Amino acid sequence: MSQVHLQPEPSEPGGQQPTVTTAPVVSAERRFLLSRGNSVNADRFFSWLMLLCGLSIFVIVGLIAFELVVRSELSWHKFGLSFFYRSFTDPYTHVTTFWDPVNQFFGARPFVYGTIVSSLLALIIAVPLAIGVAVFLTEMCPRVLRSPLAFLTELLAAIPSVIYGLWAVFVLVPILREQINPFLIRMLGWTGFFADDNPTGLGYMSAGVILAIMILPIISSLTREVMTAVPHSQREAVLALGATRWEMIRMGVLRNARIGIVGSIILGLGRALGETMAVAMVIGATPEIHRSLLANGSSMATVIANEYAEAVGDMHLSALTEIGLALFIVTIIVNFFAQLLIWAVTRGTPAQAR
Amino acid sequence: MGVGIEVINLNAWYGTNHTLQDINLHIPANHATALIGPSGCGKSTFVRCLNRMHETNPVGRVTGTVRIGDLDIYADAKPVQIRRRVGMVFQRPNPFPTMSIYDNVAAGLKLNGYSNRRALDEIVEKSLRNSALWDEVKDDLKKKSGASLSGGQQQRLCIARALAVDPEVLLMDEPASALDPVSTSKIEDLIFQLKSQYTIVIVTHNMQQAARVAEKTGFFLNGRMVEFDSTHKIFTNPSDKRTEDYITGRFG
């Protein structure tokens, strides 16, 4: 090993100068490559094309925002910011409402509330389940079961949401109504979150459960991916310290994958916020706010889908568009908080995991 | 203090591949023992059998007896108990990137529920001093992550992490093969200092390294242990022709 042959330097007196004796023969492939020119224009064209693709995102987002703002102008001018909080009392019936097309009064509060409550419920149910599925699939599942199970989870994501809605109406809602809601009312009725005043079984709870099932595959398949990406050496490091399997998963896998897991949860939340069809079928479509999770409600996407086609008058249309604008903004705010969360999670680690 | 290791008729498989065949040897307490041999000869598998890491591979299988101190690790104990007593350092430094330097060192103790803060502080400092890393990291123990260190520092951090649980045996699977010469010599100095307190088994590709740090050396070839003797004898007057061929560089 110590006797490495060093090439004598050309300037050394004893060194042999490399001498070129053969005439330069240009091969066919060399000639072809030389004939290709410097490719500057192709490169320039390519970079402009890609720039255009990148800018198209800005253009699309800008156009959507512009359209939403323009079409909701009427409602903007009439209600201003109070659109999102003010309620209204009918002069004849003295009933307080937030949304009254007959009297041309519109307020978005019950819809914002319904969207947030059903999405949070969905996250509460789906996140532990999805992470459990991912842990089982990556760390514990027998090889034979792994790909069918993974395939089934992905398949859940491919089912159209109207099918989920139908399934919820015919299967999930009766189960909730007959079995689960009475149990919740008995055990947790005292909190006020589970009141016994809605015999339909529709409501925030049903919407939350169906949303949980719908976002489960996104969260679990992304979590599975980031968990698989954790290097094997991390698992071995924890095992070699005398960790049990659960400790190995917690310290060696989940801890390293947590940023990715937070990301997958955010993506799930994004889908839950915007989900329309399945929620519209089970949330009850009532523009009211209730503390009870078993009560009927509505959500932003739901009210747009249900009422836009048969809106009465320009003000109604404008109010619905403003809800669309608000959903747009809520999504942006959620993503902002998600970024904040990621920042908080990653703050402790100056270096990246990989 | 370290304890000796007695290996009797150890066989190991990866699937149908018989990687270790009838290994018998005695590894003395509080000494460094080096295992050399060409790639794929089974030396890494052998050390992984000493803390039952081999069986974490779904296709890994082991038969035979390994006694660490008085404990027959395949008959009398569960893998988790063994690994708490036997530290391991891997070929590539594998600190926990999401933990601070402090938490990396304390990981083994925290994992097992040790929560005495003051004692933990002392153990972390002692382990980092023992692994010759203390002076380089003492100012940002809790500020910097394990992954922010250089490769050589990371490997010493991994050694500190293994030492923090006060193991009786320290297994090192080519601990310096991914490091530059300066870091390598630091690790070797470290092994030299640690071997009075721990029983060290070190796998290495580098024969000079074996000669520098170990009292005993074993030569592995094709899943068998060809020769096990004092390092001096192995490198100056081996009894087996194959050992001689290997150390003189005729193959491998």
Coordinates of C-alpha atoms in Angstrom, one line a residue:
Chain A
M1 CA 0.0 0.0 0.0
S2 CA 2.8 2.4 0.8
Q3 CA 4.5 2.0 -2.5
V4 CA 2.3 4.0 -4.7
H5 CA 3.7 4.7 -8.1
L6 CA 3.7 8.4 -8.8
Q7 CA 3.8 9.6 -12.3
P8 CA 7.0 11.6 -13.0
E9 CA 6.2 15.2 -13.7
P10 CA 6.7 16.3 -17.3
S11 CA 9.2 19.0 -16.3
E12 CA 11.4 16.5 -14.6
P13 CA 14.6 15.9 -16.5
G14 CA 14.3 12.1 -16.4
G15 CA 10.6 12.1 -17.1
Q16 CA 9.4 10.9 -20.5
Q17 CA 7.5 13.5 -22.5
P18 CA 4.3 12.2 -24.0
T19 CA 4.7 12.4 -27.8
V20 CA 1.9 12.6 -30.2
T21 CA 2.9 11.0 -33.5
T22 CA -0.4 10.0 -35.1
A23 CA -2.3 12.6 -37.3
P24 CA -5.6 13.7 -35.7
V25 CA -8.3 11.5 -37.1
V26 CA -11.8 12.8 -36.6
S27 CA -14.3 10.0 -36.0
A28 CA -17.8 10.1 -37.4
E29 CA -19.4 10.5 -33.9
R30 CA -17.0 13.3 -33.1
R31 CA -17.9 15.1 -36.4
F32 CA -21.6 14.6 -35.6
L33 CA -21.2 16.1 -32.1
L34 CA -19.2 19.1 -33.5
S35 CA -21.9 19.8 -36.0
R36 CA -24.5 20.2 -33.2
G37 CA -23.4 23.8 -32.5
N38 CA -23.6 25.4 -29.0
S39 CA -27.3 24.7 -28.4
V40 CA -27.8 28.1 -26.9
N41 CA -31.2 28.8 -28.5
A42 CA -32.6 25.4 -27.5
D43 CA -31.6 26.1 -23.9
R44 CA -33.0 29.5 -24.0
F45 CA -36.3 28.3 -25.4
F46 CA -36.4 25.6 -22.7
S47 CA -35.8 28.0 -19.9
W48 CA -38.5 30.4 -21.2
L49 CA -41.0 27.5 -21.6
M50 CA -40.4 26.4 -18.0
L51 CA -40.7 30.0 -16.7
L52 CA -44.0 30.2 -18.4
C53 CA -45.1 26.9 -16.8
G54 CA -44.1 28.3 -13.4
L55 CA -45.8 31.6 -14.0
S56 CA -49.1 29.9 -15.0
I57 CA -49.6 28.9 -11.3
F58 CA -49.5 32.6 -10.3
V59 CA -51.9 33.4 -13.2
I60 CA -54.4 30.7 -12.2
V61 CA -54.4 31.6 -8.6
G62 CA -54.6 35.3 -9.5
L63 CA -57.6 34.7 -11.8
I64 CA -59.4 32.7 -9.3
A65 CA -59.0 35.3 -6.6
F66 CA -60.0 38.1 -9.0
E67 CA -63.1 36.3 -10.1
L68 CA -64.2 35.6 -6.6
V69 CA -63.6 39.2 -5.5
V70 CA -65.5 40.7 -8.5
R71 CA -68.5 38.4 -8.2
S72 CA -68.9 38.9 -4.5
E73 CA -68.7 42.6 -4.7
L74 CA -72.4 43.1 -4.0
S75 CA -72.3 41.2 -0.8
W76 CA -69.1 42.9 0.2
H77 CA -70.6 46.3 -0.1
K78 CA -73.7 45.4 1.7
F79 CA -72.4 43.4 4.7
G80 CA -68.6 44.2 4.9
L81 CA -66.7 42.2 7.4
S82 CA -69.9 41.7 9.5
F83 CA -70.7 39.0 6.9
F84 CA -68.6 36.6 8.9
Y85 CA -70.1 37.2 12.4
R86 CA -73.4 39.1 12.4
S87 CA -76.8 37.4 13.0
F88 CA -80.2 38.7 12.0
T89 CA -83.6 38.6 13.6
D90 CA -86.6 38.1 11.5
P91 CA -89.0 41.1 12.1
Y92 CA -92.1 38.9 12.0
T93 CA -91.1 35.5 13.5
H94 CA -88.4 37.0 15.8
V95 CA -86.2 34.0 15.0
T96 CA -82.5 34.7 15.0
T97 CA -80.7 33.4 11.9
F98 CA -77.4 33.9 10.0
W99 CA -78.6 33.0 6.6
D100 CA -82.0 34.1 5.3
P101 CA -82.4 34.3 1.5
V102 CA -86.1 35.3 1.8
N103 CA -85.2 38.5 3.7
Q104 CA -82.0 38.9 1.7
F105 CA -79.9 38.6 4.7
F106 CA -76.7 36.6 4.5
G107 CA -73.9 35.7 7.0
A108 CA -71.2 33.1 6.7
R109 CA -70.7 32.2 10.3
P110 CA -72.4 28.8 10.5
F111 CA -70.6 27.7 7.4
V112 CA -67.1 28.7 8.6
Y113 CA -68.0 27.0 11.9
G114 CA -69.2 23.8 10.2
T115 CA -66.1 23.6 8.0
I116 CA -63.8 24.0 10.9
V117 CA -65.6 21.7 13.3
S118 CA -66.1 18.8 10.7
S119 CA -62.4 19.1 9.6
L120 CA -61.0 19.1 13.1
L121 CA -63.2 16.1 14.0
A122 CA -61.9 14.4 10.9
L123 CA -58.3 15.0 11.9
I124 CA -58.9 13.9 15.5
I125 CA -60.3 10.6 14.2
A126 CA -58.0 10.1 11.2
V127 CA -54.5 11.1 12.4
P128 CA -54.0 8.4 15.1
L129 CA -55.6 5.8 12.9
A130 CA -53.6 6.7 9.8
I131 CA -50.3 6.7 11.7
G132 CA -51.2 3.4 13.2
V133 CA -51.9 2.0 9.8
A134 CA -48.6 3.3 8.5
V135 CA -46.6 1.9 11.5
F136 CA -48.3 -1.5 11.0
L137 CA -47.6 -1.5 7.3
T138 CA -43.9 -0.5 7.5
E139 CA -42.8 -2.2 10.7
M140 CA -45.0 -5.1 11.7
C141 CA -47.0 -6.3 8.8
P142 CA -46.1 -9.8 7.5
R143 CA -44.7 -9.6 4.0
V144 CA -47.7 -11.5 2.5
L145 CA -50.2 -8.9 3.8
R146 CA -48.2 -5.8 3.1
S147 CA -48.9 -5.1 -0.6
P148 CA -52.7 -6.1 -0.5
L149 CA -53.1 -3.8 2.5
A150 CA -51.2 -1.0 1.0
F151 CA -53.1 -1.4 -2.2
L152 CA -56.5 -1.3 -0.3
T153 CA -55.4 1.9 1.5
E154 CA -54.5 3.6 -1.8
L155 CA -57.8 2.3 -3.3
L156 CA -59.7 4.2 -0.6
A157 CA -58.3 7.4 -2.0
A158 CA -59.5 6.6 -5.5
I159 CA -63.2 6.2 -4.6
P160 CA -65.3 9.2 -5.8
S161 CA -66.6 11.3 -2.9
V162 CA -70.2 10.8 -4.0
I163 CA -69.8 7.1 -3.3
Y164 CA -68.5 7.9 0.2
G165 CA -71.6 10.1 0.6
L166 CA -74.0 7.4 -0.4
W167 CA -72.2 4.9 1.8
A168 CA -72.4 7.3 4.6
V169 CA -76.1 7.9 4.1
F170 CA -77.0 4.2 3.9
V171 CA -74.5 2.6 6.3
L172 CA -72.6 5.1 8.4
V173 CA -75.4 7.4 9.5
P174 CA -77.7 4.6 10.7
I175 CA -74.9 3.0 12.7
L176 CA -74.1 6.4 14.3
R177 CA -77.8 7.1 14.9
E178 CA -78.6 3.7 16.4
Q179 CA -75.4 2.6 18.2
I180 CA -72.7 5.3 18.6
N181 CA -74.6 8.5 19.2
P182 CA -76.8 7.1 22.1
F183 CA -73.6 5.8 23.7
L184 CA -71.9 9.2 23.4
I185 CA -74.9 11.0 24.7
R186 CA -75.0 8.7 27.7
M187 CA -71.3 8.9 28.5
L188 CA -70.4 12.4 27.4
G189 CA -73.7 14.2 27.3
W190 CA -72.8 16.3 30.3
T191 CA -70.1 18.2 28.3
G192 CA -72.8 19.7 26.1
F193 CA -71.0 18.4 23.0
F194 CA -73.3 15.5 22.6
A195 CA -76.9 16.6 23.0
D196 CA -79.8 14.4 22.4
D197 CA -81.8 16.7 20.2
N198 CA -81.3 15.4 16.6
P199 CA -83.0 12.2 15.6
T200 CA -81.7 12.2 12.1
G201 CA -78.1 11.0 12.7
L202 CA -76.9 13.6 10.2
G203 CA -74.7 16.5 11.4
Y204 CA -71.1 17.5 12.2
M205 CA -70.3 14.1 13.6
S206 CA -71.3 12.1 10.6
A207 CA -69.5 14.6 8.4
G208 CA -66.4 14.3 10.5
V209 CA -66.4 10.6 10.4
I210 CA -66.8 10.3 6.7
L211 CA -64.1 13.0 6.2
A212 CA -61.8 11.0 8.5
I213 CA -62.3 7.9 6.3
M214 CA -61.6 10.0 3.2
I215 CA -58.4 11.6 4.4
L216 CA -57.1 8.4 6.0
P217 CA -55.5 7.1 2.9
I218 CA -53.7 10.4 2.1
I219 CA -52.2 10.7 5.6
S220 CA -51.4 7.0 6.0
S221 CA -49.8 6.6 2.6
L222 CA -47.6 9.7 2.9
T223 CA -46.7 8.8 6.5
R224 CA -45.8 5.3 5.2
E225 CA -43.6 6.9 2.6
V226 CA -41.7 9.1 5.0
M227 CA -41.3 6.3 7.4
T228 CA -39.8 4.0 4.8
A229 CA -37.4 6.8 3.9
V230 CA -35.9 6.7 7.4
P231 CA -32.6 5.0 7.1
H232 CA -32.3 1.5 8.4
S233 CA -29.2 2.6 10.5
Q234 CA -31.5 4.7 12.6
R235 CA -33.6 1.7 13.6
E236 CA -30.4 -0.3 14.3
A237 CA -29.0 2.5 16.5
V238 CA -32.1 2.5 18.7
L239 CA -32.3 -1.3 18.8
A240 CA -28.7 -1.6 19.8
L241 CA -29.4 0.6 22.8
G242 CA -31.8 -2.0 24.1
A243 CA -35.0 -0.6 22.8
T244 CA -38.2 -2.6 22.5
R245 CA -40.0 -2.6 19.1
W246 CA -42.3 0.2 20.1
E247 CA -39.5 2.3 21.5
M248 CA -37.6 1.7 18.2
I249 CA -40.6 2.9 16.2
R250 CA -41.1 5.9 18.4
M251 CA -37.5 7.1 18.7
G252 CA -35.9 5.7 15.5
V253 CA -38.7 6.1 13.0
L254 CA -41.6 8.4 14.0
R255 CA -39.2 11.0 15.5
N256 CA -37.2 11.2 12.3
A257 CA -40.3 11.2 10.2
R258 CA -42.2 13.8 12.1
I259 CA -41.8 16.6 9.7
G260 CA -43.1 14.5 6.9
I261 CA -46.0 13.3 9.1
V262 CA -47.0 16.9 9.9
G263 CA -46.9 17.6 6.2
S264 CA -49.2 14.7 5.4
I265 CA -51.6 15.8 8.1
I266 CA -51.8 19.2 6.5
L267 CA -52.5 17.7 3.2
G268 CA -55.3 15.7 4.8
L269 CA -56.7 18.9 6.4
G270 CA -56.6 20.6 3.1
R271 CA -58.7 17.9 1.5
A272 CA -61.1 17.9 4.5
L273 CA -61.7 21.7 4.3
G274 CA -62.6 21.6 0.7
E275 CA -64.5 18.4 0.5
T276 CA -68.0 19.0 -0.8
M277 CA -70.1 16.2 -2.0
A278 CA -69.8 13.6 0.9
V279 CA -70.2 16.4 3.5
A280 CA -73.2 17.9 1.7
M281 CA -74.9 14.5 1.9
V282 CA -74.5 14.0 5.6
I283 CA -74.0 17.3 7.4
G284 CA -77.7 18.2 7.5
A285 CA -77.5 21.4 5.4
T286 CA -78.8 23.6 8.1
P287 CA -77.3 27.1 8.4
E288 CA -77.1 27.0 12.2
I289 CA -74.4 26.9 14.8
H290 CA -74.7 24.3 17.6
R291 CA -72.4 23.4 20.3
S292 CA -73.5 19.8 20.0
L293 CA -71.5 17.8 17.5
L294 CA -74.5 15.6 16.8
A295 CA -76.5 18.6 15.6
N296 CA -77.2 19.5 12.0
G297 CA -75.0 22.1 10.4
S298 CA -73.5 23.2 7.2
S299 CA -70.2 23.9 5.7
M300 CA -68.8 26.4 3.3
A301 CA -68.4 24.0 0.4
T302 CA -71.7 22.4 1.1
V303 CA -73.7 25.6 1.0
I304 CA -72.2 26.6 -2.3
A305 CA -73.0 23.3 -3.9
N306 CA -76.5 23.2 -2.5
E307 CA -77.6 26.7 -3.2
Y308 CA -75.7 28.1 -6.1
A309 CA -77.9 26.6 -8.8
E310 CA -81.1 27.8 -7.3
A311 CA -80.0 31.0 -5.8
V312 CA -82.7 33.7 -5.5
G313 CA -81.3 37.0 -6.8
D314 CA -77.9 38.5 -7.3
M315 CA -77.3 39.2 -3.6
H316 CA -77.7 35.5 -2.9
L317 CA -75.2 34.6 -5.6
S318 CA -72.9 37.2 -4.5
A319 CA -73.0 36.0 -0.9
L320 CA -72.3 32.4 -2.0
T321 CA -69.3 33.6 -4.0
E322 CA -68.1 35.5 -1.0
I323 CA -68.2 32.3 1.0
G324 CA -66.1 30.8 -1.8
L325 CA -63.7 33.6 -1.4
A326 CA -63.6 33.0 2.4
L327 CA -63.0 29.3 1.9
F328 CA -60.1 30.3 -0.4
I329 CA -58.7 32.6 2.4
V330 CA -59.3 30.0 5.1
T331 CA -57.3 27.5 3.2
I332 CA -54.5 30.0 2.9
I333 CA -54.6 30.8 6.6
V334 CA -54.6 27.1 7.4
N335 CA -51.6 26.6 5.3
F336 CA -49.9 29.5 6.9
F337 CA -50.5 28.0 10.4
A338 CA -49.3 24.7 9.0
Q339 CA -46.0 26.3 7.9
L340 CA -45.8 27.9 11.4
L341 CA -46.2 24.4 12.9
I342 CA -43.5 22.9 10.7
W343 CA -41.3 25.8 11.7
A344 CA -42.0 25.1 15.4
V345 CA -41.4 21.4 15.0
T346 CA -38.1 21.8 13.1
R347 CA -36.8 24.7 15.1
G348 CA -34.9 22.3 17.5
T349 CA -32.9 20.8 14.7
P350 CA -30.5 23.1 13.0
A351 CA -29.5 20.3 10.5
Q352 CA -32.0 18.5 8.4
A353 CA -32.8 14.9 9.0
R354 CA -31.3 13.9 5.7
Chain B
M1 CA -15.8 -3.3 34.1
G2 CA -16.0 -5.6 31.2
V3 CA -16.6 -9.3 31.1
G4 CA -15.3 -12.0 28.9
I5 CA -17.2 -13.6 26.1
E6 CA -17.3 -17.4 25.4
V7 CA -18.6 -18.5 22.0
I8 CA -19.3 -22.2 21.5
N9 CA -20.4 -23.8 18.2
L10 CA -21.9 -20.6 16.9
N11 CA -23.7 -21.0 13.5
A12 CA -25.6 -18.3 11.7
W13 CA -27.6 -18.1 8.5
Y14 CA -29.0 -15.5 6.2
G15 CA -31.9 -17.3 4.7
T16 CA -30.2 -20.4 3.2
N17 CA -26.8 -18.8 3.2
H18 CA -24.7 -20.3 6.0
T19 CA -22.7 -17.2 7.0
L20 CA -21.0 -18.5 10.1
Q21 CA -19.9 -22.0 10.6
D22 CA -18.9 -23.6 14.0
I23 CA -17.2 -20.6 15.6
N24 CA -15.6 -21.3 18.9
L25 CA -13.5 -18.7 20.7
H26 CA -12.9 -16.9 24.0
I27 CA -12.8 -13.1 24.0
P28 CA -10.9 -11.9 27.1
A29 CA -12.3 -9.3 29.4
N30 CA -11.0 -5.7 29.4
H31 CA -9.0 -6.2 26.2
A32 CA -9.5 -5.2 22.7
T33 CA -10.0 -8.0 20.3
A34 CA -9.8 -7.4 16.5
L35 CA -11.6 -9.5 13.9
I36 CA -10.1 -9.3 10.4
G37 CA -10.8 -11.0 7.1
P38 CA -11.9 -10.2 3.6
S39 CA -15.4 -8.7 2.8
G40 CA -18.2 -11.2 3.2
C41 CA -16.2 -13.5 5.5
G42 CA -18.8 -13.3 8.3
K43 CA -17.0 -11.0 10.8
S44 CA -19.8 -8.4 10.9
T45 CA -22.4 -11.2 11.3
F46 CA -20.3 -12.5 14.1
V47 CA -20.4 -9.3 16.2
R48 CA -24.0 -8.9 15.4
C49 CA -24.6 -12.3 17.0
L50 CA -23.0 -11.1 20.2
N51 CA -25.8 -8.6 20.9
R52 CA -28.5 -10.6 19.1
M53 CA -28.8 -7.9 16.3
H54 CA -28.4 -10.6 13.7
E55 CA -31.9 -11.9 14.4
T56 CA -33.5 -8.5 13.8
N57 CA -33.1 -9.4 10.1
P58 CA -36.2 -11.3 9.2
V59 CA -34.1 -14.0 7.4
G60 CA -31.4 -14.2 10.1
R61 CA -31.0 -17.4 12.2
V62 CA -28.5 -18.4 14.9
T63 CA -27.7 -21.6 16.7
G64 CA -25.0 -22.2 19.4
T65 CA -24.1 -20.7 22.7
V66 CA -22.7 -17.2 23.5
R67 CA -21.9 -16.5 27.1
I68 CA -21.3 -12.9 28.1
G69 CA -20.0 -13.1 31.7
D70 CA -22.2 -15.7 33.2
L71 CA -25.1 -15.0 31.0
D72 CA -26.0 -17.4 28.2
I73 CA -27.5 -14.7 25.9
Y74 CA -29.5 -17.0 23.6
A75 CA -30.9 -19.1 26.5
D76 CA -31.3 -17.0 29.6
A77 CA -32.3 -13.5 28.3
K78 CA -34.3 -11.5 25.9
P79 CA -32.6 -9.5 23.2
V80 CA -33.6 -6.2 24.8
Q81 CA -31.8 -7.2 28.0
I82 CA -28.6 -8.2 26.2
R83 CA -28.5 -5.0 24.2
R84 CA -28.7 -2.9 27.3
R85 CA -25.4 -4.6 28.5
V86 CA -23.6 -4.7 25.1
G87 CA -23.0 -1.4 23.3
M88 CA -22.6 -1.3 19.6
V89 CA -20.9 1.2 17.2
F90 CA -21.8 0.9 13.6
Q91 CA -19.8 1.3 10.4
R92 CA -21.5 4.5 9.4
P93 CA -22.0 7.1 12.1
N94 CA -25.7 7.1 12.9
P95 CA -26.5 9.8 15.5
F96 CA -30.2 10.7 15.9
P97 CA -30.5 13.8 13.7
T98 CA -33.6 15.2 15.4
M99 CA -32.0 15.1 18.9
S100 CA -29.5 17.5 20.5
I101 CA -26.0 16.2 21.3
Y102 CA -27.0 15.9 24.9
D103 CA -30.1 13.9 24.1
N104 CA -28.1 11.7 21.7
V105 CA -25.8 10.6 24.5
A106 CA -28.7 10.3 27.0
A107 CA -30.9 8.4 24.6
G108 CA -30.1 4.9 26.0
L109 CA -30.8 5.9 29.6
K110 CA -33.9 7.9 28.8
L111 CA -35.2 5.1 26.7
N112 CA -35.1 2.8 29.7
G113 CA -36.8 5.4 31.9
Y114 CA -33.8 6.9 33.6
S115 CA -34.9 10.4 34.7
N116 CA -32.5 11.7 37.4
R117 CA -31.5 15.0 35.8
R118 CA -28.3 15.7 37.7
A119 CA -27.0 12.1 37.3
L120 CA -27.9 12.3 33.7
D121 CA -25.8 15.5 33.3
E122 CA -22.9 13.8 34.9
I123 CA -23.2 10.7 32.8
V124 CA -23.4 12.7 29.6
E125 CA -20.3 14.7 30.5
K126 CA -18.4 11.6 31.5
S127 CA -19.4 9.7 28.3
L128 CA -18.4 12.6 26.1
R129 CA -15.1 13.0 27.9
N130 CA -14.5 9.3 27.5
S131 CA -15.1 9.5 23.8
A132 CA -12.8 12.6 23.6
L133 CA -15.6 14.8 22.3
W134 CA -16.4 16.9 25.4
D135 CA -14.1 19.8 24.6
E136 CA -15.4 20.2 21.1
V137 CA -19.1 20.2 22.0
K138 CA -19.5 21.3 25.6
D139 CA -20.7 24.8 24.6
D140 CA -23.6 23.7 22.5
L141 CA -24.7 20.4 24.0
K142 CA -28.3 21.2 23.9
K143 CA -28.2 23.7 21.0
K144 CA -26.8 21.6 18.2
S145 CA -28.2 18.5 16.7
G146 CA -26.3 15.3 16.5
A147 CA -26.3 15.6 12.7
S148 CA -24.5 19.0 12.7
L149 CA -21.2 17.5 13.7
S150 CA -18.5 16.3 11.3
G151 CA -18.3 12.6 10.4
G152 CA -15.6 11.8 12.9
Q153 CA -17.3 13.8 15.7
Q154 CA -20.5 11.9 14.9
Q155 CA -18.8 8.6 15.3
R156 CA -17.4 9.7 18.6
L157 CA -20.8 10.8 19.6
C158 CA -22.1 7.3 18.8
I159 CA -19.4 5.9 20.9
A160 CA -20.4 8.2 23.8
R161 CA -24.0 7.1 23.2
A162 CA -22.9 3.5 23.6
L163 CA -20.8 4.2 26.6
A164 CA -23.5 6.2 28.5
V165 CA -25.4 3.0 29.4
D166 CA -22.1 1.7 30.9
P167 CA -22.0 -1.5 28.8
E168 CA -19.9 -4.5 29.8
V169 CA -18.9 -5.1 26.2
L170 CA -18.5 -2.7 23.3
L171 CA -18.9 -4.0 19.8
M172 CA -17.4 -1.9 17.0
D173 CA -18.3 -2.9 13.4
E174 CA -15.6 -1.1 11.3
P175 CA -16.0 2.1 13.3
A176 CA -13.4 4.0 11.3
S177 CA -14.0 2.8 7.8
A178 CA -16.1 5.8 6.8
L179 CA -13.8 8.3 8.3
D180 CA -10.7 10.4 7.3
P181 CA -7.2 9.5 8.7
V182 CA -7.3 12.1 11.4
S183 CA -10.7 11.0 12.7
T184 CA -9.5 7.4 12.4
S185 CA -6.5 8.0 14.6
K186 CA -8.7 9.7 17.2
I187 CA -11.0 6.7 17.3
E188 CA -8.0 4.4 17.6
D189 CA -6.6 6.4 20.5
L190 CA -10.0 6.2 22.1
I191 CA -10.2 2.4 21.8
F192 CA -6.7 2.3 23.3
Q193 CA -7.9 4.2 26.3
L194 CA -11.3 2.5 26.7
K195 CA -10.0 -1.1 26.6
S196 CA -8.9 -1.1 30.2
Q197 CA -12.5 -0.5 31.2
Y198 CA -14.5 -2.4 28.6
T199 CA -14.3 -5.6 26.7
I200 CA -14.0 -4.3 23.1
V201 CA -14.6 -6.4 20.0
I202 CA -13.6 -4.5 16.8
V203 CA -14.2 -5.6 13.3
T204 CA -11.8 -4.0 10.8
H205 CA -10.7 -4.1 7.2
N206 CA -7.6 -2.3 8.1
M207 CA -4.9 -4.7 9.4
Q208 CA -2.6 -2.0 10.7
Q209 CA -5.5 -0.8 12.8
A210 CA -5.9 -4.3 14.2
A211 CA -2.2 -4.4 15.0
R212 CA -2.3 -1.0 16.6
V213 CA -5.3 -1.4 19.0
A214 CA -5.9 -5.1 19.7
E215 CA -4.2 -7.6 22.0
K216 CA -6.0 -10.5 20.3
T217 CA -6.9 -11.0 16.7
G218 CA -9.1 -13.5 14.9
F219 CA -8.9 -14.2 11.2
F220 CA -12.2 -15.0 9.5
L221 CA -12.5 -16.6 6.0
N222 CA -15.6 -17.8 4.3
G223 CA -17.7 -18.0 7.4
R224 CA -15.1 -19.9 9.5
M225 CA -12.6 -18.7 12.0
V226 CA -9.2 -19.7 10.6
E227 CA -7.0 -18.6 13.5
F228 CA -7.4 -16.8 16.8
D229 CA -4.3 -15.8 18.7
S230 CA -2.4 -12.9 20.1
T231 CA -2.1 -10.0 17.7
H232 CA 1.6 -10.2 17.7
K233 CA 1.6 -13.9 16.7
I234 CA -1.0 -13.4 14.0
F235 CA 1.0 -10.7 12.4
T236 CA 4.5 -12.1 12.8
N237 CA 4.2 -15.8 12.8
P238 CA 0.7 -17.1 12.0
S239 CA 0.2 -20.8 12.2
D240 CA -2.1 -21.1 9.3
K241 CA -1.0 -20.6 5.7
R242 CA -4.2 -18.8 4.8
T243 CA -3.7 -16.2 7.5
E244 CA -0.2 -15.6 6.3
D245 CA -1.5 -15.2 2.7
Y246 CA -4.0 -12.7 3.9
I247 CA -1.8 -10.5 6.1
T248 CA 0.9 -10.4 3.5
G249 CA -1.6 -9.2 1.0
R250 CA -1.8 -12.1 -1.3
F251 CA -5.6 -11.9 -1.4
G252 CA -8.4 -10.0 0.2

